[in-house]
Amino acid sequence: MRFLISIFIFIYCLFFSSMIKAQSIKAISGKVVNQNNEPMMGSALLLSVRDSVIIKQHDFLEGEFQLSNINQKEVLMKLTSVEFADMFLHISYEGKENVNLGSVIISEKNNQLNEVVIKSQAPLLKYAANGTISVNVANTLLATSNSVNELLGRVPNVVVSEGQVSVLGKGEAIIYLNGILINYERFAAIPVSQIASIEVVANPSSKYDAEGKAVINIITKKNIENGIMGSATQQITVSKFAGTSTNTLFDFNYTKGRFSFVTNYGLQLGKGRELLFTTRTRPNPDEYMRSELTTDWKRQFNNYSNFGFGLQYTFSPKSYLSLAYSGNIEDLGGVVASRNLITDNTSSSFYATDIAKNDVLLNQFVNLNYNLITDKKGSSLFLAGQYSDFNGNINDFIEENGVVNNLNTLKYLKNIVGSTTDIITVQADLSKKINEKNKLDAGAKFSYANINSATDFLTSENKEAGFEPDEELSSDFSYEEKIKAVYFSYGRTFSEKLDISIGARGEWTRYNLATTARGNQQFEKSYNNFFPNLLLNFTISDHLKGHFSYVSRITRPRYQALNPYVIYQDPFTTIEGNPNLLPEKVHAFEIGAMFKKFDFKLGYTYKIDAISGAALRGDKPNSYVLRSLNLEKEDSFFASASRSISNKWWNSVNTLSMSVTKVTDNFYEYETGPVKPQIYLYSNNTFTIPNLFKIQLLAWYLGEKSYGLRSDNDRSVVTLGIEKNFFKDALKLNFTANDIFNTFNVSGNYDVGQTEIYYHRTYTMNYFRLVAAYSFGNSKKTTYKKTEIEQSENNRAR
């Protein structure tokens, strides 16, 4: 408590001391014209005088540009376009906060794309004053990733584990694409070759959806050129553990005048693998039991593809209308082999279960967006609608051989599942720039989700004699949900030393859930939530900046986690949803400082009804059910320090973090253990040998973690890559060796309900990969902007 009081006293004093204005530039405006006074189109970039890092950027179509909230004593301005030669202006404070350059006359050049030789590298990592970090992806080791999921696992402070993307010190993150929330399926379908950078937003404002504890914003490359541009990429991955897989990616852009068209297609074929070893032990002599279970997912990617196209018509430089369609197919084959040895006081048994997978999932999305710039200050109105459709079909054949006290048993099962999810979302966002110091954002959103699934299990002891329904394992499920949301965010700049942003988001949720699992069950509930947030940015000197934030969030259960249908592994192990699962509420505080190229953070997060998971005892002796559940509360503290290095031959990002987490629960009979801090180390390095090649080295380490109710073991990855460009950078070859020392696995232990549980999961991380990427085109200028509606409901459809 004293610590928090001290923070608020510090901010209070800083707030009033910063009222004295320093001498600096706040805004720069002007108009770019040619020698005939005709407006030109291009980009205005503000660069740091010290290290040439981009501070602000504004793209203009009719010559006029305006950049605000600069707060610098001097800057370099770069005016660039394919229509004219680059122009540099050195601008210093001369008594005016708002600098108007008037008409800037440039020299035109021929519309030919001459080769440009870059003598220095762009920084791999950029820090923002509000705690956000921006990670460059293009032309780095991150760009060789096979999927966006793998790419995020290489981003500093981001941990990817068991299908969950988390930010250290915060928790599970939601994914945005170019500033708009997307669902997991669309996230997985983004071509890595199109990603320019990743933003990790640790302290999201009320404009972001209330889902998730942090935001990861994926920014794609911008093609602002007219004509044709495209790329083709081929990846081949070889792994001793999983086998060989290929990934083929193609994207194409065409623009002429006000019309833009984009399309992409990706196809993954080959094999994947995941191995899980679990022991469950009840040490009490009266009910002793030990289970040693090995589950081996040997996946066959029959058709893992993503596809999409987008159309946009630009009415004027101030408005555009866009329509986008995208989708992906996951046709999965292969085998899930499960081996379970069970020993108790009365018997010994062994079960071998083989599941022949035949799963097909088709996801489709349609977006319609309209954007309008409403005034000369840059205020805007955004209207959008989206329809999402998920269709899944499972037709698995299960063969189960058992040996119980030396007696053989044989059983066959068929698992047939059909599921549909339909989501409709509409939203409106208004951003109003009142003046140079004040800005107001407000918006509203409505979403409707309808989920239906039917799960049928058929069993037989002789498959030639036919199958009989198994009513105990079969079930139907339906879920209907409506969410209404409104938000506002107000930002004010008091001086170049202090700006503040306050906001709030209100959400009203109502749902109906019905299932026939374990008897007919029906749930109906409605609840309201209010999420305030606060962000203070303060500048102490040119080299020292700081921020303080408070953010409140919510994590609603995924639809799959609510559905109590059975995912069969063996006679004593199933995965089932929990219809009683509650949303998780989060309150997060953070204070940070930037000193030159160092970034420091200190934070505290408090969670109520924290969503977790565990293996709980089932209704039958020796049986266990894996399901999501709510824990009472979670307290987490973290501290981190980062340092980046950038010069002509070496780019490096280095991070050190430490976190302490304590989870409390008095319902599920967890055995309470010690609380120990967890260490996180990260280093990403690119060495450039001029005119030859690049060597890329990435390494990270996530230490042991004990947080009261369970413990996680450490894991690490070391990745080495070499890259060479040919034909004036049109062709790029990259060879990568990932997880060289084979040290990545997810393992740990916990005690719940008188059962000691240990798990060890191995993924396909140790591999060699060859990537060939070819870029083509004659592009000169385009304005297509693919925007997708904010939709957290899609994130839960997995």
Coordinates of N, CA, C and O in Angstrom, one line a residue, residues 16 104 143 172 174 244 252 364 367-368 406 409 427 430 445 465 477 484 493 499 509 526 535 575 615 728 761 763:
F16 N 1.9 18.8 -11.5 CA 1.9 20.2 -11.3 C 3.2 20.9 -11.7 O 3.2 22.0 -12.2
V104 N 6.0 23.6 -49.9 CA 7.3 23.0 -50.1 C 7.5 22.6 -51.6 O 6.8 21.6 -52.0
A143 N 11.0 -13.3 -39.6 CA 10.3 -13.5 -40.9 C 10.4 -14.9 -41.5 O 9.7 -15.2 -42.4
E172 N -2.7 -13.6 -20.8 CA -3.2 -13.9 -22.2 C -3.5 -12.6 -23.0 O -4.2 -11.7 -22.5
I174 N -4.9 -10.6 -26.6 CA -5.8 -10.7 -27.8 C -5.0 -10.2 -29.0 O -4.1 -9.4 -28.8
T244 N 8.7 -34.2 -42.3 CA 8.9 -33.1 -43.3 C 7.5 -32.4 -43.5 O 6.5 -33.1 -43.7
F252 N -0.7 -11.2 -54.0 CA -0.8 -10.4 -55.2 C -1.6 -9.2 -54.9 O -2.7 -9.2 -54.3
Q364 N -15.0 -19.0 -42.6 CA -15.1 -18.0 -43.6 C -15.5 -16.7 -43.0 O -16.3 -16.7 -42.0
N367 N -16.0 -9.0 -44.5 CA -16.0 -7.7 -43.9 C -16.4 -6.6 -44.8 O -16.0 -6.6 -46.0
L368 N -17.2 -5.6 -44.3 CA -17.6 -4.5 -45.1 C -17.2 -3.2 -44.2 O -17.8 -3.1 -43.1
N406 N -4.3 -59.6 -17.0 CA -3.9 -60.7 -18.1 C -5.1 -61.1 -18.9 O -4.9 -62.1 -19.7
T409 N -9.0 -57.3 -23.8 CA -10.3 -56.7 -24.2 C -10.1 -55.9 -25.5 O -9.0 -55.4 -25.8
Q427 N -20.2 -2.2 -35.7 CA -19.6 -1.3 -34.8 C -19.4 0.1 -35.5 O -19.4 0.2 -36.7
L430 N -15.9 6.9 -33.6 CA -15.7 8.3 -34.0 C -14.5 8.8 -33.2 O -14.3 8.6 -32.0
K445 N -20.6 -0.9 -30.1 CA -20.4 -2.2 -30.8 C -21.5 -3.2 -30.4 O -21.9 -3.2 -29.2
A465 N -20.1 -56.5 -36.7 CA -21.5 -56.7 -36.2 C -22.3 -55.4 -36.1 O -23.5 -55.5 -35.8
F477 N -25.3 -29.5 -27.9 CA -24.9 -28.3 -27.2 C -25.4 -27.1 -28.1 O -25.3 -27.1 -29.3
K484 N -23.4 -6.0 -25.9 CA -23.5 -4.6 -26.3 C -22.4 -3.9 -25.6 O -22.1 -4.1 -24.4
T493 N -3.1 16.9 -23.9 CA -1.7 17.2 -23.7 C -1.6 18.5 -22.9 O -2.0 19.6 -23.4
D499 N 1.2 14.3 -20.7 CA -0.1 14.1 -21.4 C -0.8 13.0 -20.6 O -0.2 12.1 -20.0
T509 N -23.7 -8.2 -21.3 CA -23.6 -9.5 -21.9 C -24.8 -10.4 -21.4 O -25.2 -10.3 -20.2
S526 N -27.1 -13.0 -17.4 CA -26.8 -11.7 -17.9 C -25.9 -11.0 -16.9 O -26.1 -11.1 -15.7
L535 N -3.9 6.5 -18.2 CA -2.5 6.5 -18.7 C -2.0 7.9 -18.6 O -2.5 8.9 -19.1
I575 N -11.4 -35.1 -22.3 CA -11.4 -33.6 -22.2 C -12.8 -33.1 -22.4 O -13.5 -33.4 -23.4
A615 N -6.6 -31.6 -14.3 CA -7.1 -33.0 -14.5 C -7.8 -33.4 -13.2 O -7.2 -33.5 -12.1
K728 N 19.3 -8.2 -57.0 CA 18.9 -6.9 -56.4 C 17.8 -7.0 -55.4 O 16.8 -6.3 -55.4
R761 N 5.3 -32.0 -22.1 CA 4.8 -31.9 -23.4 C 5.9 -31.5 -24.4 O 6.6 -30.5 -24.1
Y763 N 7.0 -30.4 -28.4 CA 6.5 -29.9 -29.6 C 7.5 -30.1 -30.7 O 8.7 -30.4 -30.5

